[in-house]
CSV table of C-alpha atoms in Angstrom, one decimal:
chain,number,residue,atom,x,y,z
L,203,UNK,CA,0.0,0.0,0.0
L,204,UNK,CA,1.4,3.1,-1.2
L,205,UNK,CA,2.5,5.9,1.9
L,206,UNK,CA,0.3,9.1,1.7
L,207,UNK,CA,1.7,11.9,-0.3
L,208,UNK,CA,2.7,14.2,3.0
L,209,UNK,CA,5.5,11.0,3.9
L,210,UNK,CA,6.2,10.5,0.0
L,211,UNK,CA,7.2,14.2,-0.5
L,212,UNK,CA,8.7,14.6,3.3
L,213,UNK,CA,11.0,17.3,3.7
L,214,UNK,CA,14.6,16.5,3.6
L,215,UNK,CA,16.2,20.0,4.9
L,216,UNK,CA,15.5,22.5,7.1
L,217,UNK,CA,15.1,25.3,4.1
L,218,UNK,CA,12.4,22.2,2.7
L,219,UNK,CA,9.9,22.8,5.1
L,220,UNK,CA,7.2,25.3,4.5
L,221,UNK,CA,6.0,27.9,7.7
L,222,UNK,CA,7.8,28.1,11.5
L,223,UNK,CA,9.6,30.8,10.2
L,224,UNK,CA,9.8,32.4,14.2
L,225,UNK,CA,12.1,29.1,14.7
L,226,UNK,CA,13.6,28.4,11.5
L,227,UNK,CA,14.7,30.9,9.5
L,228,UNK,CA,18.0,32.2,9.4
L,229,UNK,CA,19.6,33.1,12.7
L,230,UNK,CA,16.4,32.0,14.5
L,231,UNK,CA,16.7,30.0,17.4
L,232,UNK,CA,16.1,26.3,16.7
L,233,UNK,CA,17.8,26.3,13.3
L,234,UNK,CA,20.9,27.7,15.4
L,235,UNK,CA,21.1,24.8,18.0
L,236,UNK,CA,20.2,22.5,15.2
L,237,UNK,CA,23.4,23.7,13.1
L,238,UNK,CA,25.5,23.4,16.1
L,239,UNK,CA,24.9,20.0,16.0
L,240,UNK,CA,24.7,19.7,20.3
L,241,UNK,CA,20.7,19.0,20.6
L,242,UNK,CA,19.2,19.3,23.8
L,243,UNK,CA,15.8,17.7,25.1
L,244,UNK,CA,13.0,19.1,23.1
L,245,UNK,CA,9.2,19.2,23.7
L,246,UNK,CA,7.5,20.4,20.3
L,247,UNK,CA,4.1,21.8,21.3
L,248,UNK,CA,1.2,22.8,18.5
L,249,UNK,CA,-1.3,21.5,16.2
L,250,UNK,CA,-0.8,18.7,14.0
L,251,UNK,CA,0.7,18.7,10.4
L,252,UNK,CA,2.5,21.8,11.0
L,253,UNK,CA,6.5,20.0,10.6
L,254,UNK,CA,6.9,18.7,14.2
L,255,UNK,CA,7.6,14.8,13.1
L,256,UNK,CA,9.6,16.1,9.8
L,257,UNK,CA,11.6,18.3,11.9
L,258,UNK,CA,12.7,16.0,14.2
L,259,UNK,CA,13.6,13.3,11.1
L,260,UNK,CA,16.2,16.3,9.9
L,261,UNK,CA,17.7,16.6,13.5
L,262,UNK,CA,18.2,13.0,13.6
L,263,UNK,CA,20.3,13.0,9.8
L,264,UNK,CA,22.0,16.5,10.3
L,265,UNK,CA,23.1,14.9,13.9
L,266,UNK,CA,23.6,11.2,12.4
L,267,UNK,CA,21.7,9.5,15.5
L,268,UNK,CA,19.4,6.6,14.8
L,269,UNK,CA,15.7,7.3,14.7
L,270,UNK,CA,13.0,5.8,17.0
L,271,UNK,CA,9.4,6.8,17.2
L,272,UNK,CA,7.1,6.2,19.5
L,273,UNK,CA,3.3,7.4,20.0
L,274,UNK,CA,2.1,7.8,23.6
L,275,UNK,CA,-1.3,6.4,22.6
L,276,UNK,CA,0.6,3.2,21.8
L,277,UNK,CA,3.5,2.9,23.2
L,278,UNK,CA,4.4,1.0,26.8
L,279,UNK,CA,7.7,1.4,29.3
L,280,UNK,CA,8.9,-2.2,27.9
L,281,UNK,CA,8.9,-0.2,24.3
L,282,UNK,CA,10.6,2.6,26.3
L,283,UNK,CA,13.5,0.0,27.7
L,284,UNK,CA,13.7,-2.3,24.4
L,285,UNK,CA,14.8,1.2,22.8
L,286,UNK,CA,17.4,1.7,25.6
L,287,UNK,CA,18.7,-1.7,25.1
L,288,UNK,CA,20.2,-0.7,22.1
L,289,UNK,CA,22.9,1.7,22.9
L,290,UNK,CA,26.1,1.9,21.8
L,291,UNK,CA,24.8,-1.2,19.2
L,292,UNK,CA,25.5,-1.2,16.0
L,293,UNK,CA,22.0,0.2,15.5
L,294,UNK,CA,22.8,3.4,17.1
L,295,UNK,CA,26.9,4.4,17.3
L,296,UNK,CA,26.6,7.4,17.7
L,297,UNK,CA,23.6,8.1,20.2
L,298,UNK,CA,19.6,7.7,19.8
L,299,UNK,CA,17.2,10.2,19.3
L,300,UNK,CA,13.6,9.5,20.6
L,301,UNK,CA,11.0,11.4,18.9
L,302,UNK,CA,8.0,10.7,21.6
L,303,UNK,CA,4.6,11.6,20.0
L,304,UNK,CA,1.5,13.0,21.7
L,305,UNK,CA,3.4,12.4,25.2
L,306,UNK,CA,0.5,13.9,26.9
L,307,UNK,CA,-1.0,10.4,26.6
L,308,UNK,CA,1.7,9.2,28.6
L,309,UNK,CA,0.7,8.7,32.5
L,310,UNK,CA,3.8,9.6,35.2
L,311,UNK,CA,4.6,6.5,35.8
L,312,UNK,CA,5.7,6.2,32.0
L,313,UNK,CA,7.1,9.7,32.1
L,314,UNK,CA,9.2,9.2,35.2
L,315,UNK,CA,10.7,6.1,33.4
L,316,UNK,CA,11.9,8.4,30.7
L,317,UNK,CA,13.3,11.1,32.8
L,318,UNK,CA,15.9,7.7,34.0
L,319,UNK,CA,17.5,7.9,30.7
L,320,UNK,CA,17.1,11.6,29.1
L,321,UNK,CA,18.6,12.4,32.8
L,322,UNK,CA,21.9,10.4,32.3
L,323,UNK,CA,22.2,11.2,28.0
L,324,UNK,CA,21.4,7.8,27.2
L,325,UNK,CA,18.3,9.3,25.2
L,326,UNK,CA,18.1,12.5,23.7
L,327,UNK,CA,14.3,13.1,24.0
L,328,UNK,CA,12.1,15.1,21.7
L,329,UNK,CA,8.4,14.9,21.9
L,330,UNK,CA,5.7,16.4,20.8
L,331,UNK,CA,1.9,17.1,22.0
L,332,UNK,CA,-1.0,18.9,20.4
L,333,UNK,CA,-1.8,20.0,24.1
L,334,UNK,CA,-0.2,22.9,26.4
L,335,UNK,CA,2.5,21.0,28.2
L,336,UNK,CA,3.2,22.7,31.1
L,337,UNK,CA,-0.6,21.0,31.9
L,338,UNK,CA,0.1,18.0,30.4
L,339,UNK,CA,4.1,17.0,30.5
L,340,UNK,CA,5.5,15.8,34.1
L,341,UNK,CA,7.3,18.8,35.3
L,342,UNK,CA,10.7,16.9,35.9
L,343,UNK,CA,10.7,16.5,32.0
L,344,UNK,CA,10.1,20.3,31.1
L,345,UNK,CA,12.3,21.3,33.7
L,346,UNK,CA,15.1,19.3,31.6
L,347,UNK,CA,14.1,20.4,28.1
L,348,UNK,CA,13.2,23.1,26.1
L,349,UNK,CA,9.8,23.7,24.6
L,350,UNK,CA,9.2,25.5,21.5
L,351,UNK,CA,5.8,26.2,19.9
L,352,UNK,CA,5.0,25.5,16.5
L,353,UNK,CA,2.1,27.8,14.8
L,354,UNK,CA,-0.3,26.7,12.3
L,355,UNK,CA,1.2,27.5,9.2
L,356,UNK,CA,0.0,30.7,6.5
L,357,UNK,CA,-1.9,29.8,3.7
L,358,UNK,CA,0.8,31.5,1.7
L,359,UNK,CA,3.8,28.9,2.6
L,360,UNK,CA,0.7,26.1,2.5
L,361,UNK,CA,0.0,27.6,-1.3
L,362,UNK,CA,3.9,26.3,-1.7
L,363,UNK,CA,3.3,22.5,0.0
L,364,UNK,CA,0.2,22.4,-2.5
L,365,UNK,CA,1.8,23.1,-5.7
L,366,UNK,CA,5.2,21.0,-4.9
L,367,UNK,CA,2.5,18.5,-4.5
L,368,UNK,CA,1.0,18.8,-7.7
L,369,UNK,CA,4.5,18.8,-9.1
L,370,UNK,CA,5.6,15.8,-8.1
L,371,UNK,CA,2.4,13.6,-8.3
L,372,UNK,CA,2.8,14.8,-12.1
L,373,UNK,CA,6.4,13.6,-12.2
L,374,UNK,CA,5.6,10.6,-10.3
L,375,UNK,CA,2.7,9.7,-12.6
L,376,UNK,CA,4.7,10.5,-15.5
L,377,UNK,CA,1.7,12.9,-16.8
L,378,UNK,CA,0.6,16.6,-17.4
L,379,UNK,CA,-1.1,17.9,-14.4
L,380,UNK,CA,-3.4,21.0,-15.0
L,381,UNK,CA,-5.0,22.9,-12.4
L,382,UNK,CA,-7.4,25.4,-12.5
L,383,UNK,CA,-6.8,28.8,-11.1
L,384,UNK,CA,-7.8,29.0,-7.9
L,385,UNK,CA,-7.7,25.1,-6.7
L,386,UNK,CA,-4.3,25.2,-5.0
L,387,UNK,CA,-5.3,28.4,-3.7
L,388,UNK,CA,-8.5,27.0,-2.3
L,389,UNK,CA,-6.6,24.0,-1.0
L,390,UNK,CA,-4.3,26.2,0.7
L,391,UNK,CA,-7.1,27.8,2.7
L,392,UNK,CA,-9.5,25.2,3.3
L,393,UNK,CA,-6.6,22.6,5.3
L,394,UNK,CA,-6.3,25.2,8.2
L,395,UNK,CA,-2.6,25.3,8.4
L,396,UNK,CA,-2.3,21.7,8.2
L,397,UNK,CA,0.3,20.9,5.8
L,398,UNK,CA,0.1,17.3,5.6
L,399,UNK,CA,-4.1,17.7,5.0
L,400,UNK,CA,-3.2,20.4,2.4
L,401,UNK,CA,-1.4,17.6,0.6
L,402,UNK,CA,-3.0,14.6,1.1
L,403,UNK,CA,-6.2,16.7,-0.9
L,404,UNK,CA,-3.9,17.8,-3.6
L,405,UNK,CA,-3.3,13.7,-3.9
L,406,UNK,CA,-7.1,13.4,-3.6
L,407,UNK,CA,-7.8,15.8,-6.1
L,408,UNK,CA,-5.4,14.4,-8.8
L,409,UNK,CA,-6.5,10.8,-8.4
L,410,UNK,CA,-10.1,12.0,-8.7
L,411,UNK,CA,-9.7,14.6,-11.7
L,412,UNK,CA,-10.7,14.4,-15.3
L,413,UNK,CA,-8.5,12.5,-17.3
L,414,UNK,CA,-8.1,14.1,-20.8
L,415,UNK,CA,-7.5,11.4,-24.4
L,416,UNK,CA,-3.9,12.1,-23.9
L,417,UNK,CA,-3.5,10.7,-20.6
L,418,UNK,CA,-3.6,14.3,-19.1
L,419,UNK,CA,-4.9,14.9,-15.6
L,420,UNK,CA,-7.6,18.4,-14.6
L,421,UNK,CA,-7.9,19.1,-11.3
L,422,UNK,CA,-10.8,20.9,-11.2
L,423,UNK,CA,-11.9,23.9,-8.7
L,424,UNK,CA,-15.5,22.0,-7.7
L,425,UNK,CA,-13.2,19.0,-6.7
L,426,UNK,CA,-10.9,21.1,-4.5
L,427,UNK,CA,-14.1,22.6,-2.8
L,428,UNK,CA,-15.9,18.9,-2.4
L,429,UNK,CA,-12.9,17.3,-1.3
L,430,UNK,CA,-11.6,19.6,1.6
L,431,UNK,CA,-14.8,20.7,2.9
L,432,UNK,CA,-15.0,21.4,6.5
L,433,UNK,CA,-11.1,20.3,6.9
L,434,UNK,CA,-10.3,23.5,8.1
L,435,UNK,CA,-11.9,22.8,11.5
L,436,UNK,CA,-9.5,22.3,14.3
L,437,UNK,CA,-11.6,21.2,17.1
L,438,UNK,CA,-11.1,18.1,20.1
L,439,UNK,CA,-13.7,18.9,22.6
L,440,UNK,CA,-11.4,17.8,25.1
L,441,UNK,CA,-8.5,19.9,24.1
L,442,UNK,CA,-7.0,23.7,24.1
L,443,UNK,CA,-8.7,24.1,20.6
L,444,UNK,CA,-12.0,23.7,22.2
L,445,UNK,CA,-11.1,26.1,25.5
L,446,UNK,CA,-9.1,28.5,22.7
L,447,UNK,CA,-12.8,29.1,20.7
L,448,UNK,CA,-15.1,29.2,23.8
L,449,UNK,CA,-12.8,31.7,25.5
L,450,UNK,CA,-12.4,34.1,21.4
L,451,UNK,CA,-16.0,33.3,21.4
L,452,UNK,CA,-17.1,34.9,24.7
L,453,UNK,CA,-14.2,37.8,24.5
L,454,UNK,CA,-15.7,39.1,21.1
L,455,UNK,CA,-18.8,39.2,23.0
L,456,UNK,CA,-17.8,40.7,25.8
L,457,UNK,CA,-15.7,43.2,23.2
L,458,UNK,CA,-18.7,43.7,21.5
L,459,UNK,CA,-17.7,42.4,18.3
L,460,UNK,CA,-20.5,40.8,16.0
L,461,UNK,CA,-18.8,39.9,13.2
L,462,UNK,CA,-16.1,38.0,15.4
L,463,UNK,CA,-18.8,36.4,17.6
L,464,UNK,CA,-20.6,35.0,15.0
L,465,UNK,CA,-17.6,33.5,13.1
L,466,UNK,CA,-16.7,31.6,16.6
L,467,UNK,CA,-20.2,30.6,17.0
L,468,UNK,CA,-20.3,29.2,13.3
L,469,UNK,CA,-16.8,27.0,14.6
L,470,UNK,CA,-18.9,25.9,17.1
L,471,UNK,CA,-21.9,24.6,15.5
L,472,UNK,CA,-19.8,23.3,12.6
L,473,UNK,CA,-18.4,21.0,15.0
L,474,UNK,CA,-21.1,20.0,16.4
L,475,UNK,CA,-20.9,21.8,19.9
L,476,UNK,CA,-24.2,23.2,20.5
L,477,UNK,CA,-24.4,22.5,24.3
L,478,UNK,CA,-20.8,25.0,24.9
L,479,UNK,CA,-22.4,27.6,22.8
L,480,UNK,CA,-25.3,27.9,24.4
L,481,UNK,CA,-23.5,27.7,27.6
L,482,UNK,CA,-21.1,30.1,27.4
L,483,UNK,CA,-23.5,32.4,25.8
L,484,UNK,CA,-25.9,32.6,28.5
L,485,UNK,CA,-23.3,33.5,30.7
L,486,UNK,CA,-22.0,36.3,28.8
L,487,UNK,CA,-25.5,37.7,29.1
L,488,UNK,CA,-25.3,37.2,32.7
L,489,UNK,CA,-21.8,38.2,33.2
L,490,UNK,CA,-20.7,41.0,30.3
L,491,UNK,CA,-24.2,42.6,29.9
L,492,UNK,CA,-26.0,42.0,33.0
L,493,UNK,CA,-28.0,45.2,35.0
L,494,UNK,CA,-27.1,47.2,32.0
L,495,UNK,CA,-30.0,45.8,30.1
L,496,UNK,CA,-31.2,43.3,32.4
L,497,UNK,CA,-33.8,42.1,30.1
L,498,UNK,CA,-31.4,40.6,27.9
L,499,UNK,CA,-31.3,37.2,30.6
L,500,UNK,CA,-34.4,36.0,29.2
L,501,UNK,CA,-34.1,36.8,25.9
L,502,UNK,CA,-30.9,35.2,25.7
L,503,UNK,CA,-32.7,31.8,27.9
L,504,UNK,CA,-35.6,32.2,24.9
L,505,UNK,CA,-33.1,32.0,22.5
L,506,UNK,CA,-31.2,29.1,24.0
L,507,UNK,CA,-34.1,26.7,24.6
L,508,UNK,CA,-35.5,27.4,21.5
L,509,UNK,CA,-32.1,26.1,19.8
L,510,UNK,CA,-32.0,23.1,22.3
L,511,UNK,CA,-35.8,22.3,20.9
L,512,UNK,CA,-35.1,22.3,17.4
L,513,UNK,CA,-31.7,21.4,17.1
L,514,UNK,CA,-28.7,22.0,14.6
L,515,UNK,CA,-29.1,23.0,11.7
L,516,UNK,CA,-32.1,25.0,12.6
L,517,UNK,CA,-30.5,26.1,16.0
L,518,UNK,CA,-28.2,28.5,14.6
L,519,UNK,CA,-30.4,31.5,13.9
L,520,UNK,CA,-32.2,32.1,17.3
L,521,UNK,CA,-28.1,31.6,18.4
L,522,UNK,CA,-27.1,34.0,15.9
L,523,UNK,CA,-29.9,36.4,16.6
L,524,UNK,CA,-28.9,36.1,20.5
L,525,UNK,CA,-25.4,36.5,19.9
L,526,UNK,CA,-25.9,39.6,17.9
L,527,UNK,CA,-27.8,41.0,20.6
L,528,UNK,CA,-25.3,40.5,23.2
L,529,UNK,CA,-22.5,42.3,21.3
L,530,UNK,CA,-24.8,45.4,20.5
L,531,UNK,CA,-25.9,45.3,24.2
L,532,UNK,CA,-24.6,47.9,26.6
L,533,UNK,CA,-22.0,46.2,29.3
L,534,UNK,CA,-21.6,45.9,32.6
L,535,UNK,CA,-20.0,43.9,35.4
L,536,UNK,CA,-21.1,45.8,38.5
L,537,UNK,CA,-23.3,42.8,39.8
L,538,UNK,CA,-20.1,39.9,38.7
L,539,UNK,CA,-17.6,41.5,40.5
L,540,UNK,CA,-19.8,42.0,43.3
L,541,UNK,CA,-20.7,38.4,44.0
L,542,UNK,CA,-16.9,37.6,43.5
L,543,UNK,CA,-15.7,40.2,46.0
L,544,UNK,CA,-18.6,38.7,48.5
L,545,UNK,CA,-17.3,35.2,47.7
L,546,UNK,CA,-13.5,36.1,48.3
L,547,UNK,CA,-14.5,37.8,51.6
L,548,UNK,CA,-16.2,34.5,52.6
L,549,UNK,CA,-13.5,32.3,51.9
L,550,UNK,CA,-11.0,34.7,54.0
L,551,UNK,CA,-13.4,34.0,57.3
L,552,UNK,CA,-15.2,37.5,57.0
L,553,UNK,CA,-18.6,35.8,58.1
L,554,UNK,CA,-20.0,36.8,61.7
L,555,UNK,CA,-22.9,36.2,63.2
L,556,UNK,CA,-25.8,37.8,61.4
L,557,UNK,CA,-27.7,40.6,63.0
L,558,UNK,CA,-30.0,39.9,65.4
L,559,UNK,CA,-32.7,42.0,63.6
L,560,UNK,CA,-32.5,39.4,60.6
L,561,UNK,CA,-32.2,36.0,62.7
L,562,UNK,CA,-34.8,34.2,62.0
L,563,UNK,CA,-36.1,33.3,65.9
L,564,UNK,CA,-38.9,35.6,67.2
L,565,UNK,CA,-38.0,34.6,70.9
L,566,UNK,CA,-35.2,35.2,73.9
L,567,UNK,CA,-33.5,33.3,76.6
L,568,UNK,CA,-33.3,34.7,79.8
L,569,UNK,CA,-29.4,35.5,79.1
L,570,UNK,CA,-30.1,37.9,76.3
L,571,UNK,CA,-30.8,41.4,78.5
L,572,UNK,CA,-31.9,43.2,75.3
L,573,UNK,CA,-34.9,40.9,74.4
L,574,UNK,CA,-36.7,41.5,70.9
L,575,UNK,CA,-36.7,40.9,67.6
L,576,UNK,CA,-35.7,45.0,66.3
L,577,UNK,CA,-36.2,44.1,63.0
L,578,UNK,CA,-37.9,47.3,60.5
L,579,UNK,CA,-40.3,46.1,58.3
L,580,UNK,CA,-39.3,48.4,55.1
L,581,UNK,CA,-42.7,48.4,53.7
L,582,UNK,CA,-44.3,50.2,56.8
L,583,UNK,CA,-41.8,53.3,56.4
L,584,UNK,CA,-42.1,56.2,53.1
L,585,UNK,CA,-40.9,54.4,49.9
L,586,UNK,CA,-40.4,51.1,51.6
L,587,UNK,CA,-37.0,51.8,52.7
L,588,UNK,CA,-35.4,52.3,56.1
L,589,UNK,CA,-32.0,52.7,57.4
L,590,UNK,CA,-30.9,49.6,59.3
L,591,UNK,CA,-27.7,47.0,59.5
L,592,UNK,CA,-28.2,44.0,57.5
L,593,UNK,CA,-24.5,42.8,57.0
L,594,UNK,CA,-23.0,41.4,60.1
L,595,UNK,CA,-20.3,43.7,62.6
L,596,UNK,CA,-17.6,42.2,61.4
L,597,UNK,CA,-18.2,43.5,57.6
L,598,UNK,CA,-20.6,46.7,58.5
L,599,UNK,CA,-20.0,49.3,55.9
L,600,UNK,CA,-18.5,47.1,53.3
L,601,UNK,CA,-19.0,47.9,50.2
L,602,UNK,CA,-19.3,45.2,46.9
L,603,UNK,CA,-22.1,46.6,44.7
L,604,UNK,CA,-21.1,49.8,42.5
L,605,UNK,CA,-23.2,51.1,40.5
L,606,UNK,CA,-22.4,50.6,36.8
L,607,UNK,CA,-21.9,54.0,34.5
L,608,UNK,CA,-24.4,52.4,31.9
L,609,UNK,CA,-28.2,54.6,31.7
L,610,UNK,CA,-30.0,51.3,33.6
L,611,UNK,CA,-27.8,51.5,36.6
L,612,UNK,CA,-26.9,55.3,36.8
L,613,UNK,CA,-31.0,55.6,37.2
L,614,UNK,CA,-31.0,53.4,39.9
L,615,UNK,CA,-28.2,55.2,41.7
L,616,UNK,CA,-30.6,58.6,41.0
L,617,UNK,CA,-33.4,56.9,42.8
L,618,UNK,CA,-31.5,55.3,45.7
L,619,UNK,CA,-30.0,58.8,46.3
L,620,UNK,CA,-32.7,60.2,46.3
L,621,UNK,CA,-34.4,57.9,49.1
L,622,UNK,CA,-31.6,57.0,51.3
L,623,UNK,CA,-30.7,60.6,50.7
């Protein structure tokens, strides 16, 4: 069975592979320790097909160490040890370079049994994750090597992957290739900064186009578009991709940007994740808009159960409609912050017994030498309010609440001025 295109046409030097340019161009970094030929313990952390596994192929060539690859979804501690077991062997003279994928799926008990061998230089470690891994990697391992990020690559240095692509598939194939305009372009766009997707369609669309009398190949714009469809979504609900939207998602709310909003929102749906939309929607309501147009909470709860009752792909537009209406909505935090400056007091031990006015006992033992309830019935005194302590001694006079400067709150303040004077 023939390899996929992206391993066919793997890059062979550093100048080879397309994007990473904070940590590989000239004088950058990486490519420095790299040429220096001393390679330390690496942890490689970003999305897939972006050059991690071709990278660390180069490093073991430039540095003539032998090769092993492992995959943490896999891969045991007897792996781990059988690839010890081979130093200073014939397989490996001078040194062996472990290229550890998606280490985040290894537990500590298999991380701690690599830290034995990185730690005395049998090993020279570099392994890679999709996930942050200061969360994920066992902090006696990052405290011994270096992370470095990898981005998702530019459609512009994708545009190049996808027509070296078609160029060798059409020396490979011993045929003319033809592409329309705009088909490696579209390519380039629609694989999200995944190299190796962007390629494997460019394979995809050749082996699918129309084949001419003369043996000629068309890859057509219609069969880019049907091919790579929806492959620009990035998206593991159980990863930083999923915690990166939610968080764009609510912060162009909160920043009251539609057009952002709704582009997050459509990421979510396309995937699928209609319950964390509506979620963290309904808290931006709560949270970013709240007393400044308090009617917006129900609206908002409309919205949402009517998208839970219809479902995707219907769902979408009462979403879209609530969404919008968040981000044009005037903001304010006033009553958040004042729950969490409540909370914090709590936690510290600012509690206290609470007034006697407010207890809820309507009687006294014979110790208590000021017997009586005391408590003022606000509804019995002009405009329902009178002055009395609610908060307990310990906190009287604190403050939480403050009044927002948006026109809902500032005519509240007006009227409790006025009456509390």
């Amino acid at each position: 069975m023939a390899a996929p295109l992206a391993d066919r046409l793997r890059p062979q030097t550093l100048d080879d592979i397309v994007g990473q340019h904070h940590l590989l161009d000239e004088g950058k970094p990486l490519r420095r320790i790299i040429e220096s030929g001393v390679i330390p313990n690496m942890v490689f952390y970003g999305p897939s097909g972006v050059g991690k596994t071709t990278l660390a192929s180069i490093i073991a060539r430039r540095t003539e160490r032998a090769l092993f690859k492992l995959n943490g979804t896999t891969a045991s501690t007897s792996d781990i040890r059988s690839i010890v077991d081979r130093i200073d062997t014939l397989e490996a003279p001078n040194g062996i370079l472990l290229y550890l994928d998606e280490i985040q799926y290894f537990n500590k008990k298999q991380q701690q049994t690599l830290l034995e061998f990185i730690e005395n230089g049998s090993i020279t470690l570099i392994a890679s994750t999709t996930e942050n891994p200061y969360f994920y990697v066992y902090g006696a391992i990052l405290s011994r090597s270096t992370v470095f990020e990898f981005k998702t690559v530019e459609k512009e240095d994708v545009l190049l992957a996808v027509k070296r692509a078609f160029r060798f598939l059409e020396e490979e194939q011993h045929r003319k290739i033809t592409v329309e305009d705009g088909a490696a372009e579209y390519i380039a766009t629609a694989c999200g900064g995944d190299v190796r997707k962007a390629m494997n369609a460019a394979e995809l669309c050749v082996l699918s186009g129309d084949i001419a009398a003369d043996g000629s190949c068309h890859v057509t714009l219609e069969a880019a578009r049907e091919l790579t469809q929806r492959s620009a979504m990035r998206y593991d609900r159980a990863g930083d991709e999923h915690y990166d939207i939610l968080s764009a998602f609510q912060k162009s709310m909160r920043g009251s940007d539609p057009d952002a909003a709704v582009h997050y929102l459509a990421r979510l749906l396309e995937a699928g994740d209609l319950p964390s939309a509506c979620r963290r929607l309904m808290v931006c309501a709560c949270e970013d808009v709240g007393l400044a147009y308090p009617q917006i909470i129900p609206i908002v709860k409309a919205a949402v159960d009517i998208a839970l009752q219809v479902g995707l792909p219907e769902a979408r537009i009462p979403l879209a409609d609530a969404v919008v209406l968040v981000c044009l909505a005037p903001k304010s935090n006033s009553a958040y912050c004042a729950i969490d400056a409540a909370i914090a007091d709590i936690r510290a031990g600012k509690t206290g017994p609470i007034p006697r006015q407010l207890q809820n006992k309507h009687y006294d033992g014979e110790d208590n030498p000021h017997k009586g309830q005391f408590y003022k019935y606000p509804h019995d005194f002009p405009n329902h309010w009178t002055e009395q302590q609610y908060l307990p001694d310990v906190l009287k006079d604190t403050v939480y609440y403050r009044f927002g400067d948006n026109k809902t709150e500032r005519a509240y303040e007006s009227y409790w001025n006025k009456i509390k004077k």
